[in-house]
């Protein structure tokens, strides 16, 4: 019976009743003989309400102060959860990110964890207590200021603590039953995946699957920490995210799932001088503004003009920042104009099995054509193919691809391909 | 132009509009050339709402966790206030009690400040920023846990920081114009006091005047820190709390004011063996439960029984705790029974001038008799007389005493006694 880290999201602790229900589940785990560390998010819509208040006093709130404000959210949920557990007769202590030793860089609102020193958590466990830790937050190594890890950061806190404490498993409790082959709100016949590799989960998370935060999966893979994604409302087994199956796994599907994302925008930089270093200038500028970009496409240069167009996609929420920064640098970079398009959607097919199945790409494109979807950008990795199309074409496209690859649930039986190995 | 510490209560920062109004006042002070440190309470009813949530998950919440929960309140108000100030173009940084160096003992929910090490505040000021500090909270020296100073503790935070930073003045902004000769809700003709000594203010605060927290005044007296109590809604000069006037101050009134308090209860321990050490046992027990008692009266022992009754008053909120602790110790202490009475009120007359006016006590009792008030307990200090009566007699009694001592406002002119000195 080892150490278990459990993470509960905001919807699981939205009110007093939810907190009491979660407390009972935690106490049950403790009574099974485990050491238990719990990472908790802010209650329900608290974070959104605080952001709303911030915008009432300042249109562009200071990053440092926004972090100070938002971290009040988990402070409330963790203290209430610790009280509820103590009320069940089991010792519990709450800790802020700083107290739990979550050390980050100083980039407010999207800090990165650079070290975890959970001495106080270890002591609490040694004294027989359950440790409740605020998700999403840390303290900057250099400035000692309070930082937040950005949306979904509580998942990352949980996996980072699990790794630092050498936990047996990191359980991510959420309001769905696990990871699905597609978003069940879009594809009715989406199936729950019982086991998926870190690599595939990374691609799914990067492609728009909302259940696990990308950085959390990166962290889990780096430290080889098994993650069990499951529902806090049912007792069901969810999805295990682990390393890849050893040897030939005859039952491992070629395709894990279809992800989609309509939260990105596309910026096209028109008429960039086609000289070495021009693209680098653009992406250095974007990086310096702490903007993560996703897909990049450079058109073939028109010989007559010596100029080319460069398109890239990025989170819509960073769109305004990027346009402002690029506009300021227009003279220096020497491009002709900018185009901004936030009516795009991205569809991604993910599966470790596609490495050895050359027909996957063709079938993917055929199914998109069948759904009447026009492809605007393409990007591939060894285990993923993504395309950008119009946002309003996304639901039909996802449904068509899901069916074409045999992912639809058929009377409860998971459809699997015979693995050919490699 | 020196350093000014300003404290704003919850009613001054109850919503986004209030926060913006306070931000403007702070910026004005800074623009007059002062260094400014601001101590802020939680917004409006936040603290009460959090206590209510705590009670929904646990009937008797853990003290440590309740402190963790409640400190979320100032975290929100201070971050929002810092944002609002920055939005006016002036640099501001918020600090938790712990970051501001407010070091306390480990008594949760009513911790005492044992040291203030405001290094980070000093650095922020040196860099030209306004420092916003969370009131009411600190960090325990021994356990490194978050603590709170109890209700009204933000005043104490402000004076303690002012002393540690060698401020010129500590301004306490509130929703009234200053300290009055009586509660204006009870006595319509109550007058604002323009200047009062630490000693008199201490007695008023201890006697039920709610405007300044008792410990804040103790702190101010110990460090000789001038406190200016004034309204955050008007620009008026309020009440200065300072050391006593030097030499003969011909205009210093005999009586500063009349305070009342209906938040106490009376416990009578009946039939205590009249032997040395019995009373000590009772009050050791009460002290060990962290209960502050106020007045104590021991009846003359009845020779026939060798037993006596001991009565004391205490905050009503501590009543249940005290009764439980005493009941448990009944066999050990050997008393006969306990009586609990929460229908009491206390009326206190405070004034440094009464030291040299022997007629004050007689006049006080005469005015109470005239109002038909029956006196149950009496307690005196050099500059205060307090009596306990029935709670429902308090308004009439306060009014009668206020009039008898010439404190009623007469066409704007303060009524002063010629001082006889001593």
XYZ file of N, CA and C in Angstrom, chain A residues 16 19-20 50 53-54 56-59 61-62 64-66 68-69 71-72 75-76 78-80 82-84 86-87 92-96 99 120 143-146, chain B residues 16 19-20 50 53-54 56-59 61-62 64-66 68-69 71-72 75-76 78-80 82-84 86-87 92-96 99 120 143-146:
240
model
N -20.509 22.875 -0.785
C -20.258 22.143 0.463
C -20.556 20.652 0.299
N -17.730 18.981 -1.599
C -16.540 18.878 -0.748
C -16.686 17.709 0.224
N -17.886 17.542 0.784
C -18.090 16.444 1.735
C -18.013 15.079 1.033
N -13.253 35.611 -10.091
C -12.155 36.480 -9.670
C -11.576 37.251 -10.856
N -13.850 40.125 -11.496
C -13.615 41.215 -10.537
C -12.371 42.008 -10.921
N -11.304 41.289 -11.293
C -10.053 41.955 -11.672
C -10.304 42.908 -12.834
N -12.970 44.403 -13.573
C -13.757 45.564 -13.162
C -12.877 46.679 -12.591
N -11.741 46.314 -11.983
C -10.881 47.366 -11.417
C -9.743 47.755 -12.344
N -9.435 46.899 -13.326
C -8.322 47.199 -14.218
C -8.472 46.428 -15.521
N -8.512 47.115 -16.669
C -8.712 46.382 -17.937
C -7.578 45.404 -18.226
N -5.062 43.682 -15.904
C -4.524 43.527 -14.553
C -3.068 43.072 -14.578
N -2.297 43.564 -13.631
C -0.903 43.153 -13.447
C -0.826 41.640 -13.265
N 1.437 39.808 -11.749
C 1.765 39.447 -10.365
C 0.519 39.494 -9.493
N -0.265 40.577 -9.631
C -1.436 40.736 -8.772
C -2.555 39.770 -9.155
N -2.652 39.455 -10.441
C -3.669 38.485 -10.864
C -3.366 37.121 -10.233
N -1.763 36.650 -7.407
C -2.083 36.777 -5.981
C -3.578 36.580 -5.779
N -4.365 37.210 -6.661
C -5.827 37.137 -6.555
C -6.325 35.710 -6.788
N -4.924 32.810 -6.641
C -4.521 31.771 -5.695
C -5.403 31.765 -4.448
N -6.215 32.812 -4.261
C -7.195 32.772 -3.164
C -8.199 31.644 -3.392
N -6.994 28.317 -2.076
C -6.843 28.472 -0.633
C -8.163 28.149 0.065
N -9.257 28.602 -0.528
C -10.568 28.325 0.058
C -10.913 26.850 -0.055
N -9.052 24.193 -0.503
C -8.206 23.243 0.235
C -8.479 23.301 1.733
N -8.714 24.507 2.266
C -8.986 24.625 3.705
C -10.314 23.950 4.026
N -11.330 24.181 3.173
C -12.641 23.561 3.406
C -12.545 22.041 3.315
N -9.884 20.172 3.915
C -9.192 19.674 5.114
C -10.142 19.649 6.310
N -10.957 20.703 6.464
C -11.940 20.718 7.559
C -12.913 19.553 7.443
N -13.398 19.316 6.205
C -14.396 18.260 5.990
C -13.800 16.898 6.321
N -11.227 16.322 8.487
C -11.064 16.268 9.934
C -12.403 15.972 10.616
N -13.477 16.492 10.018
C -14.806 16.263 10.569
C -15.194 14.784 10.491
N -5.976 15.948 8.754
C -5.674 16.495 7.427
C -5.115 17.889 7.600
N -4.175 18.259 6.730
C -3.596 19.601 6.778
C -3.493 20.160 5.362
N -3.849 21.427 5.204
C -3.769 22.018 3.877
C -2.466 22.799 3.716
N -1.955 22.837 2.485
C -0.714 23.547 2.187
C -0.864 24.338 0.887
N -0.378 25.568 0.887
C -0.344 26.339 -0.349
C 0.730 25.749 -1.271
N 4.031 26.471 0.346
C 4.310 25.606 1.501
C 4.616 24.176 1.072
N 7.461 19.577 3.809
C 6.352 19.697 4.771
C 5.262 18.653 4.496
N 12.056 35.726 -7.283
C 11.408 36.886 -6.678
C 10.641 36.541 -5.410
N 10.442 35.251 -5.132
C 9.611 34.796 -4.005
C 8.162 35.253 -4.156
N 7.765 35.648 -5.347
C 6.385 36.037 -5.571
C 5.540 34.793 -5.867
N 4.231 34.926 -5.593
C 3.302 33.835 -5.856
C 3.039 33.766 -7.360
N -16.108 46.682 -6.486
C -15.128 47.254 -7.416
C -15.125 48.786 -7.331
N -13.233 49.881 -4.224
C -11.799 49.650 -4.402
C -11.191 50.766 -5.255
N -11.897 51.173 -6.303
C -11.371 52.233 -7.172
C -11.322 53.584 -6.432
N -17.242 33.204 4.358
C -16.302 32.081 4.444
C -16.559 31.269 5.721
N -19.450 29.039 5.045
C -19.052 27.870 4.245
C -18.370 26.828 5.126
N -17.469 27.312 6.000
C -16.735 26.402 6.889
C -17.722 25.597 7.729
N -20.691 24.820 7.024
C -21.424 23.845 6.219
C -20.655 22.524 6.073
N -19.329 22.580 6.119
C -18.572 21.323 5.964
C -18.129 20.745 7.301
N -18.145 21.560 8.355
C -17.691 21.048 9.646
C -18.250 21.915 10.771
N -18.981 21.322 11.716
C -19.582 22.140 12.771
C -18.534 22.857 13.627
N -14.893 23.822 12.880
C -13.760 23.762 11.949
C -12.423 23.865 12.687
N -11.444 23.157 12.177
C -10.075 23.232 12.693
C -9.576 24.681 12.658
N -6.508 25.853 12.504
C -5.496 26.051 11.464
C -6.158 26.217 10.102
N -7.127 25.375 9.805
C -7.756 25.424 8.483
C -8.661 26.642 8.341
N -9.289 27.057 9.452
C -10.129 28.252 9.392
C -9.257 29.473 9.067
N -6.447 29.396 7.369
C -6.072 29.258 5.962
C -7.208 29.780 5.082
N -8.430 29.411 5.447
C -9.613 29.807 4.670
C -9.820 31.321 4.717
N -7.890 33.810 5.419
C -6.862 34.673 4.839
C -7.011 34.810 3.324
N -7.872 33.970 2.719
C -8.175 34.165 1.295
C -8.875 35.504 1.091
N -6.462 38.382 0.714
C -5.690 38.111 -0.494
C -6.405 38.678 -1.721
N -7.713 38.539 -1.728
C -8.488 39.064 -2.852
C -8.504 40.591 -2.825
N -6.523 42.764 -1.408
C -5.240 43.451 -1.601
C -4.768 43.359 -3.048
N -5.002 42.210 -3.693
C -4.581 42.079 -5.096
C -5.401 43.023 -5.973
N -6.713 43.089 -5.711
C -7.578 43.972 -6.500
C -7.197 45.432 -6.285
N -4.215 46.605 -5.439
C -2.941 46.851 -6.133
C -3.172 47.028 -7.631
N -4.049 46.195 -8.207
C -4.368 46.339 -9.640
C -4.981 47.702 -9.929
N -5.919 48.113 -9.063
C -6.626 49.384 -9.279
C -5.651 50.559 -9.204
N -2.323 50.393 -9.842
C -1.475 50.318 -11.042
C -2.216 50.864 -12.259
N -3.533 50.648 -12.276
C -4.356 51.151 -13.371
C -4.388 52.683 -13.398
N 2.360 49.548 -7.587
C 1.872 49.018 -6.317
C 2.111 47.522 -6.285
N 2.401 47.010 -5.099
C 2.624 45.573 -4.947
C 1.915 45.079 -3.699
N 1.233 43.949 -3.783
C 0.543 43.422 -2.613
C 1.398 42.364 -1.916
N 1.251 42.288 -0.589
C 2.008 41.327 0.218
C 1.075 40.670 1.231
N 1.193 39.356 1.378
C 0.460 38.673 2.441
C 1.076 39.051 3.784
N 4.476 37.508 3.902
C 5.461 38.217 3.073
C 5.847 39.565 3.688
N 10.607 43.224 2.879
C 10.092 43.302 1.514
C 9.268 44.570 1.302
N 5.569 27.129 13.860
C 5.046 26.107 12.960
C 5.068 26.537 11.497
N 5.338 27.824 11.237
C 5.277 28.384 9.879
C 3.871 28.271 9.287
N 2.867 28.057 10.129
C 1.494 28.010 9.644
C 0.922 29.425 9.573
N -0.087 29.592 8.705
C -0.770 30.878 8.571
C -1.683 31.084 9.781
